[in-house]
Short mmCIF file of N, CA and C in Angstrom, two decimals:
data_model
loop_
_atom_site.label_atom_id
_atom_site.label_comp_id
_atom_site.label_asym_id
_atom_site.label_seq_id
_atom_site.Cartn_x
_atom_site.Cartn_y
_atom_site.Cartn_z
N MET A 174 45.70 63.73 -30.08
CA MET A 174 45.70 62.80 -31.36
C MET A 174 44.17 62.64 -31.53
N ASP A 175 43.88 62.83 -32.56
CA ASP A 175 42.52 62.31 -33.12
C ASP A 175 42.61 61.85 -34.67
N ALA A 176 41.59 60.89 -34.71
CA ALA A 176 41.44 60.80 -36.26
C ALA A 176 41.42 62.35 -37.03
N TRP A 177 42.45 62.67 -38.06
CA TRP A 177 42.77 63.91 -38.44
C TRP A 177 41.44 64.37 -39.69
N ASN A 178 40.78 63.42 -40.19
CA ASN A 178 39.80 63.96 -41.05
C ASN A 178 38.16 63.61 -40.40
N HIS A 179 38.19 64.26 -39.16
CA HIS A 179 37.04 64.19 -38.78
C HIS A 179 36.70 65.61 -38.05
N ILE A 180 35.38 65.71 -38.03
CA ILE A 180 35.13 67.15 -36.97
C ILE A 180 35.80 67.43 -35.67
N SER A 181 36.00 66.39 -35.15
CA SER A 181 36.47 66.52 -33.90
C SER A 181 37.77 66.95 -33.86
N ALA A 182 38.56 66.19 -34.80
CA ALA A 182 40.28 66.87 -34.97
C ALA A 182 40.18 68.06 -35.71
N GLY A 183 39.51 67.77 -37.14
CA GLY A 183 39.69 68.93 -38.12
C GLY A 183 39.25 70.47 -37.69
N ASN A 184 38.35 70.45 -36.55
CA ASN A 184 37.52 71.71 -36.13
C ASN A 184 38.02 71.65 -34.68
N ILE A 185 37.27 71.12 -33.85
CA ILE A 185 37.37 71.24 -32.70
C ILE A 185 38.77 70.84 -31.95
N GLY A 186 39.55 70.14 -32.14
CA GLY A 186 40.90 69.77 -31.86
C GLY A 186 41.88 70.87 -32.53
N PHE A 187 41.81 70.98 -33.75
CA PHE A 187 42.67 71.69 -34.35
C PHE A 187 42.60 73.47 -33.80
N ASN A 188 41.43 73.93 -33.80
CA ASN A 188 41.12 75.33 -33.54
C ASN A 188 41.30 75.43 -31.84
N ASN A 189 41.12 74.54 -30.99
CA ASN A 189 41.61 74.32 -29.31
C ASN A 189 43.04 74.51 -29.24
N ALA A 190 43.87 73.85 -30.11
CA ALA A 190 45.37 73.82 -30.05
C ALA A 190 45.78 75.01 -30.62
N VAL A 191 45.53 75.48 -31.68
CA VAL A 191 45.78 76.89 -32.05
C VAL A 191 45.47 77.94 -31.32
N ASN A 192 44.39 77.95 -30.59
CA ASN A 192 44.01 79.21 -29.70
C ASN A 192 45.00 79.20 -28.43
N ALA A 193 45.28 77.71 -28.18
CA ALA A 193 45.97 77.44 -26.74
C ALA A 193 47.63 77.61 -27.17
N GLY A 194 48.01 77.88 -28.14
CA GLY A 194 49.37 77.73 -28.68
C GLY A 194 49.91 76.52 -28.83
N GLY A 195 49.12 75.34 -28.87
CA GLY A 195 49.90 73.97 -28.32
C GLY A 195 50.46 73.23 -29.91
N THR A 196 50.62 71.97 -29.74
CA THR A 196 51.26 71.30 -30.87
C THR A 196 49.92 70.27 -30.99
N ILE A 197 50.01 69.96 -32.36
CA ILE A 197 49.22 68.93 -32.93
C ILE A 197 49.94 67.71 -33.32
N TYR A 198 49.91 66.51 -32.86
CA TYR A 198 50.29 65.13 -33.09
C TYR A 198 49.49 64.46 -33.94
N LEU A 199 49.76 64.48 -35.10
CA LEU A 199 49.11 63.67 -36.21
C LEU A 199 49.43 62.01 -36.26
N ASP A 200 48.32 61.29 -35.68
CA ASP A 200 48.60 59.89 -35.37
C ASP A 200 48.33 59.13 -36.69
N ALA A 201 49.42 58.03 -37.16
CA ALA A 201 48.72 57.48 -38.29
C ALA A 201 48.08 56.05 -38.01
N GLY A 202 47.89 55.83 -36.49
CA GLY A 202 47.33 54.74 -36.05
C GLY A 202 45.97 54.90 -36.57
N LYS A 203 45.09 53.89 -36.29
CA LYS A 203 43.61 54.20 -36.23
C LYS A 203 43.01 53.03 -35.18
N PRO A 204 41.94 53.27 -35.02
CA PRO A 204 41.44 52.25 -33.97
C PRO A 204 40.48 51.23 -34.55
N LEU A 205 41.45 50.39 -35.25
CA LEU A 205 40.87 49.35 -36.07
C LEU A 205 42.11 48.11 -35.53
N PRO A 206 41.77 46.92 -35.99
CA PRO A 206 42.75 46.00 -35.44
C PRO A 206 43.98 45.76 -36.67
N GLY A 207 44.98 45.60 -35.94
CA GLY A 207 46.47 45.89 -36.73
C GLY A 207 46.91 47.24 -36.87
N MET A 208 45.73 48.14 -36.63
CA MET A 208 46.57 49.55 -36.82
C MET A 208 46.69 50.36 -35.34
N PHE A 209 46.15 49.99 -34.39
CA PHE A 209 46.31 50.72 -33.20
C PHE A 209 47.58 50.65 -32.47
N GLU A 210 48.42 49.71 -32.91
CA GLU A 210 49.79 49.39 -32.50
C GLU A 210 50.56 50.88 -32.66
N GLU A 211 50.46 51.43 -33.87
CA GLU A 211 50.98 52.62 -33.96
C GLU A 211 50.79 53.88 -33.24
N THR A 212 49.44 54.04 -32.75
CA THR A 212 49.11 54.70 -31.74
C THR A 212 49.66 54.60 -30.48
N ILE A 213 49.77 53.50 -30.13
CA ILE A 213 50.42 52.84 -28.77
C ILE A 213 51.95 53.43 -28.80
N ARG A 214 52.78 53.17 -30.08
CA ARG A 214 53.86 53.55 -30.36
C ARG A 214 54.11 55.16 -29.94
N ASN A 215 53.30 55.86 -30.79
CA ASN A 215 53.19 56.97 -30.70
C ASN A 215 53.05 57.55 -29.28
N LEU A 216 52.00 57.15 -28.36
CA LEU A 216 51.83 57.29 -26.95
C LEU A 216 53.06 57.17 -26.51
N ARG A 217 53.90 56.08 -26.55
CA ARG A 217 55.22 56.24 -25.93
C ARG A 217 56.45 57.16 -26.05
N GLU A 218 56.28 58.14 -27.20
CA GLU A 218 57.09 59.08 -27.20
C GLU A 218 56.53 60.45 -27.07
N ILE A 219 55.56 60.50 -26.85
CA ILE A 219 54.83 61.99 -26.30
C ILE A 219 54.05 61.99 -25.15
N LYS A 220 53.75 62.80 -24.17
CA LYS A 220 52.90 63.18 -23.22
C LYS A 220 52.12 64.03 -23.63
N PRO A 221 50.92 63.58 -24.29
CA PRO A 221 49.92 64.69 -24.67
C PRO A 221 49.21 65.29 -23.40
N LEU A 222 48.38 66.27 -23.60
CA LEU A 222 47.61 67.00 -22.58
C LEU A 222 46.36 66.47 -22.71
N GLY A 223 45.87 66.04 -24.20
CA GLY A 223 44.40 65.48 -24.51
C GLY A 223 44.37 64.35 -25.26
N PHE A 224 43.52 63.38 -25.37
CA PHE A 224 43.33 62.11 -26.15
C PHE A 224 42.32 62.10 -26.26
N GLY A 225 41.94 61.98 -27.94
CA GLY A 225 40.45 61.46 -28.39
C GLY A 225 40.54 60.60 -29.27
N SER A 226 39.51 59.76 -29.13
CA SER A 226 39.44 58.63 -30.02
C SER A 226 38.01 57.98 -30.11
N ALA A 227 37.75 56.84 -30.86
CA ALA A 227 36.64 56.11 -31.00
C ALA A 227 36.39 55.35 -29.51
N PRO A 228 35.49 54.99 -29.02
CA PRO A 228 35.44 54.13 -27.85
C PRO A 228 36.26 52.66 -27.99
N ILE A 229 36.09 52.18 -29.13
CA ILE A 229 37.08 50.78 -29.21
C ILE A 229 38.44 51.14 -28.83
N ALA A 230 39.17 52.16 -29.03
CA ALA A 230 40.44 52.43 -28.99
C ALA A 230 40.78 52.42 -27.48
N PHE A 231 39.75 52.93 -26.84
CA PHE A 231 40.03 53.07 -25.09
C PHE A 231 39.90 51.72 -24.50
N GLY A 232 38.92 50.60 -25.12
CA GLY A 232 39.36 49.33 -24.89
C GLY A 232 40.60 48.67 -24.94
N TRP A 233 41.50 49.20 -26.44
CA TRP A 233 42.59 48.77 -26.44
C TRP A 233 43.49 49.66 -25.88
N LEU A 234 43.28 50.56 -25.66
CA LEU A 234 44.13 51.24 -24.89
C LEU A 234 44.39 50.95 -23.34
N ALA A 235 43.14 50.58 -22.93
CA ALA A 235 43.23 50.00 -21.30
C ALA A 235 43.98 48.79 -21.23
N ASP A 236 43.86 47.91 -22.12
CA ASP A 236 44.51 46.65 -22.32
C ASP A 236 45.82 46.72 -22.19
N ALA A 237 46.51 47.56 -23.26
CA ALA A 237 48.05 48.18 -23.32
C ALA A 237 48.53 48.58 -22.24
N MET A 238 47.72 49.48 -21.49
CA MET A 238 48.41 50.15 -20.09
C MET A 238 47.99 49.19 -18.98
N GLU A 239 47.00 48.07 -19.02
CA GLU A 239 46.91 47.49 -17.98
C GLU A 239 48.26 46.48 -18.00
N ARG A 240 48.83 46.19 -19.39
CA ARG A 240 49.91 45.15 -19.17
C ARG A 240 51.24 45.93 -19.01
N ASP A 241 51.32 47.07 -19.24
CA ASP A 241 52.39 47.92 -19.10
C ASP A 241 52.42 49.05 -18.16
N PRO A 242 52.57 48.83 -17.02
CA PRO A 242 52.31 50.32 -16.09
C PRO A 242 53.20 51.19 -16.62
N SER A 243 54.58 51.52 -17.34
CA SER A 243 55.45 52.37 -17.71
C SER A 243 54.44 53.38 -19.22
N LEU A 244 53.81 52.60 -19.68
CA LEU A 244 52.84 53.14 -20.79
C LEU A 244 51.81 53.89 -20.21
N ARG A 245 51.35 53.56 -18.89
CA ARG A 245 50.15 53.96 -18.37
C ARG A 245 50.65 55.34 -17.54
N ASP A 246 51.70 55.16 -16.89
CA ASP A 246 52.36 56.44 -16.49
C ASP A 246 52.73 57.49 -17.20
N HIS A 247 53.22 56.90 -18.38
CA HIS A 247 53.68 57.88 -19.55
C HIS A 247 52.56 58.57 -20.25
N PHE A 248 51.51 58.00 -20.23
CA PHE A 248 50.19 58.40 -21.06
C PHE A 248 49.22 59.18 -20.26
N PHE A 249 49.49 59.39 -18.64
CA PHE A 249 48.57 59.91 -18.01
C PHE A 249 49.54 61.25 -17.07
N ALA A 250 51.05 61.14 -17.44
CA ALA A 250 51.82 62.22 -17.15
C ALA A 250 51.35 63.62 -17.06
N LYS A 251 51.20 64.12 -18.17
CA LYS A 251 50.36 65.46 -18.31
C LYS A 251 49.24 65.40 -18.69
N MET A 252 48.34 64.44 -18.91
CA MET A 252 46.81 64.33 -19.48
C MET A 252 46.17 65.20 -18.66
N LYS A 253 45.38 66.05 -19.37
CA LYS A 253 44.23 66.61 -18.62
C LYS A 253 42.91 66.45 -18.65
N MET A 254 42.70 65.72 -19.96
CA MET A 254 41.45 65.10 -20.29
C MET A 254 41.46 64.10 -21.43
N VAL A 255 40.40 63.60 -21.51
CA VAL A 255 40.36 62.36 -22.63
C VAL A 255 38.94 62.42 -23.07
N ALA A 256 38.71 62.06 -24.46
CA ALA A 256 37.12 62.47 -24.71
C ALA A 256 37.12 61.16 -25.72
N TYR A 257 36.04 60.71 -25.82
CA TYR A 257 35.24 59.93 -27.02
C TYR A 257 34.45 60.31 -28.01
N GLY A 258 34.33 59.65 -28.84
CA GLY A 258 33.21 60.04 -30.03
C GLY A 258 32.92 59.04 -30.85
N GLY A 259 31.81 59.08 -31.72
CA GLY A 259 31.40 58.31 -32.69
C GLY A 259 30.36 57.13 -32.10
N ALA A 260 30.62 56.84 -30.83
CA ALA A 260 29.61 55.88 -30.73
C ALA A 260 29.72 56.00 -28.97
N THR A 261 28.94 55.43 -28.24
CA THR A 261 28.83 55.45 -26.65
C THR A 261 30.03 54.58 -26.19
N LEU A 262 30.79 54.91 -24.57
CA LEU A 262 31.88 54.19 -24.45
C LEU A 262 30.90 53.28 -23.34
N SER A 263 31.54 52.10 -23.28
CA SER A 263 30.84 51.14 -22.35
C SER A 263 31.27 51.70 -20.67
N GLN A 264 30.38 51.62 -19.71
CA GLN A 264 30.82 51.76 -18.44
C GLN A 264 31.82 51.11 -17.94
N ASP A 265 32.18 50.01 -18.37
CA ASP A 265 33.44 49.09 -17.82
C ASP A 265 34.69 49.96 -18.61
N ILE A 266 34.65 50.13 -19.63
CA ILE A 266 35.83 50.66 -20.21
C ILE A 266 35.88 52.12 -19.50
N TYR A 267 35.06 52.98 -19.12
CA TYR A 267 35.08 53.99 -18.49
C TYR A 267 35.57 53.85 -17.07
N GLU A 268 35.12 52.80 -16.26
CA GLU A 268 35.95 52.46 -15.24
C GLU A 268 37.21 52.18 -14.98
N ARG A 269 37.55 51.36 -16.19
CA ARG A 269 38.90 50.75 -16.53
C ARG A 269 40.18 51.92 -16.65
N ILE A 270 39.40 52.61 -17.42
CA ILE A 270 40.50 54.36 -17.52
C ILE A 270 40.54 54.91 -16.34
N GLN A 271 39.57 55.19 -15.77
CA GLN A 271 39.61 55.77 -14.32
C GLN A 271 40.37 55.27 -13.11
N ALA A 272 40.21 53.81 -13.37
CA ALA A 272 41.30 52.91 -12.40
C ALA A 272 42.55 53.23 -12.56
N LEU A 273 42.87 53.13 -14.15
CA LEU A 273 44.37 53.55 -14.58
C LEU A 273 44.84 54.86 -14.29
N SER A 274 43.90 55.98 -14.48
CA SER A 274 44.35 57.08 -13.79
C SER A 274 44.75 57.29 -12.77
N ILE A 275 43.84 56.56 -11.65
CA ILE A 275 44.07 56.86 -10.17
C ILE A 275 45.72 56.22 -10.00
N ALA A 276 45.60 55.15 -10.71
CA ALA A 276 47.16 54.26 -10.15
C ALA A 276 48.31 55.15 -10.87
N ALA A 277 47.90 55.95 -11.74
CA ALA A 277 49.16 56.66 -12.31
C ALA A 277 49.22 58.13 -11.58
N THR A 278 48.31 58.74 -11.30
CA THR A 278 48.46 59.93 -10.68
C THR A 278 47.35 60.34 -9.71
N ARG A 279 46.89 59.17 -8.87
CA ARG A 279 45.98 59.28 -7.81
C ARG A 279 44.95 59.97 -7.70
N GLU A 280 44.63 60.25 -9.14
CA GLU A 280 43.38 61.28 -9.53
C GLU A 280 42.57 60.85 -10.54
N ARG A 281 41.36 60.85 -10.68
CA ARG A 281 40.34 60.67 -11.84
C ARG A 281 40.88 61.48 -12.98
N ILE A 282 40.56 60.90 -14.07
CA ILE A 282 40.77 61.97 -15.35
C ILE A 282 39.22 62.59 -15.86
N PRO A 283 39.29 63.71 -16.19
CA PRO A 283 38.16 64.22 -16.72
C PRO A 283 37.87 63.25 -18.22
N LEU A 284 36.91 62.23 -18.06
CA LEU A 284 36.53 61.48 -19.43
C LEU A 284 35.38 61.96 -20.22
N THR A 285 35.29 62.68 -21.30
CA THR A 285 34.12 63.30 -21.54
C THR A 285 33.72 62.59 -23.38
N THR A 286 32.44 62.95 -23.57
CA THR A 286 32.06 62.50 -24.71
C THR A 286 32.02 63.65 -25.64
N MET A 287 32.04 63.52 -26.96
CA MET A 287 32.06 64.44 -27.87
C MET A 287 31.14 63.75 -28.77
N TYR A 288 30.15 62.59 -27.96
CA TYR A 288 29.25 62.02 -29.08
C TYR A 288 28.54 62.82 -29.49
N GLY A 289 28.14 62.84 -30.93
CA GLY A 289 27.11 63.63 -31.48
C GLY A 289 27.78 65.11 -31.88
N ALA A 290 29.37 65.11 -31.92
CA ALA A 290 29.87 66.46 -32.06
C ALA A 290 29.67 66.56 -33.51
N THR A 291 29.71 65.78 -34.68
CA THR A 291 29.77 65.96 -35.96
C THR A 291 28.00 66.58 -36.26
N GLU A 292 27.21 65.92 -35.88
CA GLU A 292 25.78 66.45 -35.73
C GLU A 292 25.71 67.66 -35.51
N THR A 293 26.46 68.35 -34.46
CA THR A 293 26.28 69.50 -33.64
C THR A 293 27.22 70.49 -33.98
N GLN A 294 28.24 70.21 -34.59
CA GLN A 294 29.31 71.08 -35.00
C GLN A 294 30.27 71.23 -33.88
N GLY A 295 30.03 70.25 -32.88
CA GLY A 295 31.05 70.49 -31.52
C GLY A 295 30.53 71.34 -30.47
N ILE A 296 29.26 72.06 -30.75
CA ILE A 296 28.89 72.85 -29.70
C ILE A 296 28.29 72.17 -28.41
N THR A 297 27.88 70.99 -28.67
CA THR A 297 26.79 70.16 -27.66
C THR A 297 28.14 69.31 -26.89
N VAL A 298 28.73 68.99 -25.94
CA VAL A 298 29.61 68.27 -25.36
C VAL A 298 29.33 68.09 -23.83
N VAL A 299 29.65 67.19 -23.14
CA VAL A 299 29.76 66.99 -21.81
C VAL A 299 31.04 67.84 -21.28
N HIS A 300 30.74 68.98 -20.88
CA HIS A 300 31.70 70.01 -20.27
C HIS A 300 31.63 69.91 -18.95
N TRP A 301 31.12 68.92 -18.38
CA TRP A 301 31.34 68.84 -16.76
C TRP A 301 31.64 67.54 -16.30
N LEU A 302 32.12 67.30 -15.14
CA LEU A 302 32.54 66.08 -14.68
C LEU A 302 31.44 65.13 -14.58
N THR A 303 31.45 64.02 -14.79
CA THR A 303 30.53 63.16 -14.48
C THR A 303 30.74 61.61 -14.37
N GLU A 304 30.11 60.69 -14.01
CA GLU A 304 30.26 59.40 -13.92
C GLU A 304 29.78 58.66 -14.71
N ARG A 305 28.66 59.06 -15.46
CA ARG A 305 27.87 58.53 -16.66
C ARG A 305 28.46 58.60 -17.80
N VAL A 306 28.61 57.48 -18.96
CA VAL A 306 28.69 57.51 -20.04
C VAL A 306 27.76 57.76 -20.81
N GLY A 307 27.88 57.89 -22.26
CA GLY A 307 26.87 57.86 -23.06
C GLY A 307 26.06 58.95 -23.39
N LEU A 308 26.01 60.12 -22.11
CA LEU A 308 25.63 61.61 -22.90
C LEU A 308 25.91 62.27 -23.95
N ILE A 309 25.06 62.95 -24.60
CA ILE A 309 25.60 63.78 -25.71
C ILE A 309 25.98 64.95 -25.31
N GLY A 310 25.23 65.42 -24.24
CA GLY A 310 25.89 66.59 -23.71
C GLY A 310 24.83 67.70 -23.83
N LEU A 311 25.16 69.03 -23.48
CA LEU A 311 24.75 70.21 -23.67
C LEU A 311 25.36 71.26 -24.48
N PRO A 312 24.76 72.33 -24.95
CA PRO A 312 25.60 73.13 -25.70
C PRO A 312 26.45 73.90 -24.82
N LEU A 313 27.73 74.39 -25.17
CA LEU A 313 28.99 74.94 -24.27
C LEU A 313 28.19 76.01 -23.65
N PRO A 314 28.74 76.63 -22.78
CA PRO A 314 28.42 77.99 -22.12
C PRO A 314 28.50 79.14 -23.13
N ARG A 315 27.20 80.13 -22.85
CA ARG A 315 27.16 81.09 -23.56
C ARG A 315 26.56 80.72 -25.50
N HIS A 316 26.34 79.53 -25.57
CA HIS A 316 25.92 79.05 -26.92
C HIS A 316 24.40 78.28 -26.79
N HIS A 317 23.76 78.26 -27.89
CA HIS A 317 22.21 77.76 -27.48
C HIS A 317 22.17 76.74 -28.96
N ALA A 318 21.59 75.81 -29.05
CA ALA A 318 21.12 75.05 -29.89
C ALA A 318 19.57 74.58 -29.88
N GLU A 319 19.03 74.39 -31.03
CA GLU A 319 17.46 74.28 -31.07
C GLU A 319 17.08 73.13 -32.23
N THR A 320 16.19 72.34 -31.98
CA THR A 320 16.12 71.33 -33.46
C THR A 320 15.18 72.20 -34.08
N ARG A 321 14.95 71.52 -35.39
CA ARG A 321 14.13 72.06 -36.41
C ARG A 321 12.67 72.31 -36.08
N ALA A 322 12.24 71.28 -35.13
CA ALA A 322 10.81 71.20 -34.73
C ALA A 322 10.59 72.27 -33.76
N GLN A 323 11.67 72.60 -32.88
CA GLN A 323 11.39 74.10 -32.00
C GLN A 323 11.50 75.12 -32.78
N ARG A 324 12.25 75.22 -33.47
CA ARG A 324 12.41 76.54 -34.57
C ARG A 324 11.27 76.65 -35.19
N ASP A 325 10.47 75.68 -35.82
CA ASP A 325 9.44 75.80 -36.30
C ASP A 325 8.11 76.07 -35.42
N GLN A 326 8.29 75.49 -34.57
CA GLN A 326 7.08 75.78 -33.42
C GLN A 326 7.23 77.43 -32.86
N ALA A 327 8.64 77.98 -32.68
CA ALA A 327 8.80 79.31 -32.17
C ALA A 327 8.24 80.09 -33.15
N ARG A 328 8.49 79.87 -34.70
CA ARG A 328 7.92 80.54 -36.05
C ARG A 328 6.64 80.82 -35.73
N SER A 329 5.95 79.48 -35.68
CA SER A 329 4.68 79.40 -35.58
C SER A 329 4.02 80.24 -34.67
N ALA A 330 4.50 80.26 -33.31
CA ALA A 330 3.74 81.02 -32.10
C ALA A 330 4.17 82.37 -32.42
N ARG A 331 5.17 82.90 -32.85
CA ARG A 331 5.38 84.30 -33.26
C ARG A 331 4.04 84.88 -34.31
N GLN A 332 3.95 83.87 -35.28
CA GLN A 332 2.93 84.41 -36.22
C GLN A 332 1.60 84.42 -35.88
N ARG A 333 1.32 83.51 -34.57
CA ARG A 333 -0.32 83.64 -34.13
C ARG A 333 -0.55 85.17 -33.54
N PRO A 334 -1.69 85.61 -33.76
CA PRO A 334 -2.01 86.60 -33.11
C PRO A 334 -2.15 86.62 -31.35
N ASP A 335 -2.22 85.31 -30.95
CA ASP A 335 -2.64 84.94 -29.48
C ASP A 335 -1.14 84.92 -29.03
N SER A 336 -0.96 85.98 -28.15
CA SER A 336 0.28 86.44 -27.28
C SER A 336 0.65 85.16 -26.50
N ASN A 337 -0.45 84.37 -25.62
CA ASN A 337 0.06 83.42 -24.88
C ASN A 337 0.55 82.89 -25.38
N ALA A 338 0.79 82.24 -26.55
CA ALA A 338 1.22 81.45 -27.37
C ALA A 338 3.00 81.48 -27.46
N ARG A 339 3.32 82.73 -27.26
CA ARG A 339 4.63 83.36 -27.49
C ARG A 339 5.17 83.00 -25.86
N LEU A 340 4.36 83.45 -24.89
CA LEU A 340 4.54 83.49 -23.67
C LEU A 340 4.85 81.94 -23.15
N SER A 341 4.00 81.36 -23.48
CA SER A 341 4.16 79.66 -23.35
C SER A 341 5.14 79.05 -23.83
N TRP A 342 5.73 79.51 -25.05
CA TRP A 342 7.20 78.95 -25.65
C TRP A 342 8.16 79.71 -24.87
N SER A 343 8.20 80.96 -24.71
CA SER A 343 9.41 81.53 -23.86
C SER A 343 9.49 80.88 -22.51
N ARG A 344 8.24 80.77 -21.68
CA ARG A 344 8.70 79.78 -20.36
C ARG A 344 9.19 78.37 -20.50
N ARG A 345 9.18 77.94 -21.73
CA ARG A 345 9.21 76.54 -21.84
C ARG A 345 10.72 76.61 -22.23
N SER A 346 11.19 77.32 -23.18
CA SER A 346 12.62 77.38 -23.72
C SER A 346 13.80 77.85 -22.17
N ASP A 347 13.01 78.83 -21.60
CA ASP A 347 13.58 79.56 -20.37
C ASP A 347 14.01 78.12 -19.43
N GLN A 348 12.95 77.74 -19.30
CA GLN A 348 13.26 76.23 -18.08
C GLN A 348 14.10 75.36 -18.87
N SER A 349 14.22 75.14 -19.97
CA SER A 349 14.90 74.07 -20.36
C SER A 349 16.63 74.39 -20.62
N GLY A 350 16.63 75.62 -20.66
CA GLY A 350 18.29 76.06 -21.26
C GLY A 350 18.62 76.04 -22.31
N VAL A 351 17.94 75.36 -23.06
CA VAL A 351 18.35 75.20 -24.79
C VAL A 351 17.11 75.79 -25.47
N ARG A 352 17.17 76.56 -26.52
CA ARG A 352 16.39 77.17 -27.24
C ARG A 352 16.58 76.74 -28.56
#
């Protein structure tokens, strides 16, 4: 369940669901006061494999699951991962979601960020387990990203007759893993 009109749902969520032969549930609820109750009602009806929203929604979701253990157990019954984006998630909310997952399943849940997904079109995500929040991530395996400044520096180095400039740039890009 995602906000349908955003890069996360419109591109990443949709394409992943289609690739996996999954089902997409469009949620009319929104992470806004007076509108998140619809999301809670929807979560009582389905057992999603993944859930993504803005950080504020996770605070409200944690509040609802702390008040209602049956909602908590239903939410985590089939859940494989949850993701947030649009802003950073507070460490407090992260820890509350993890505590709720442990109470429901006896396991922590992969809770990852897609913070920066709009700017990077979803190729940079935190695609590993971490205890930290607020990370923008790295390119997905077999992908690379570069800033305009890096691209311009590389072009400039290729145009210089000094081959040491190219060698220096190659060494730096190989060490960082990001080109």
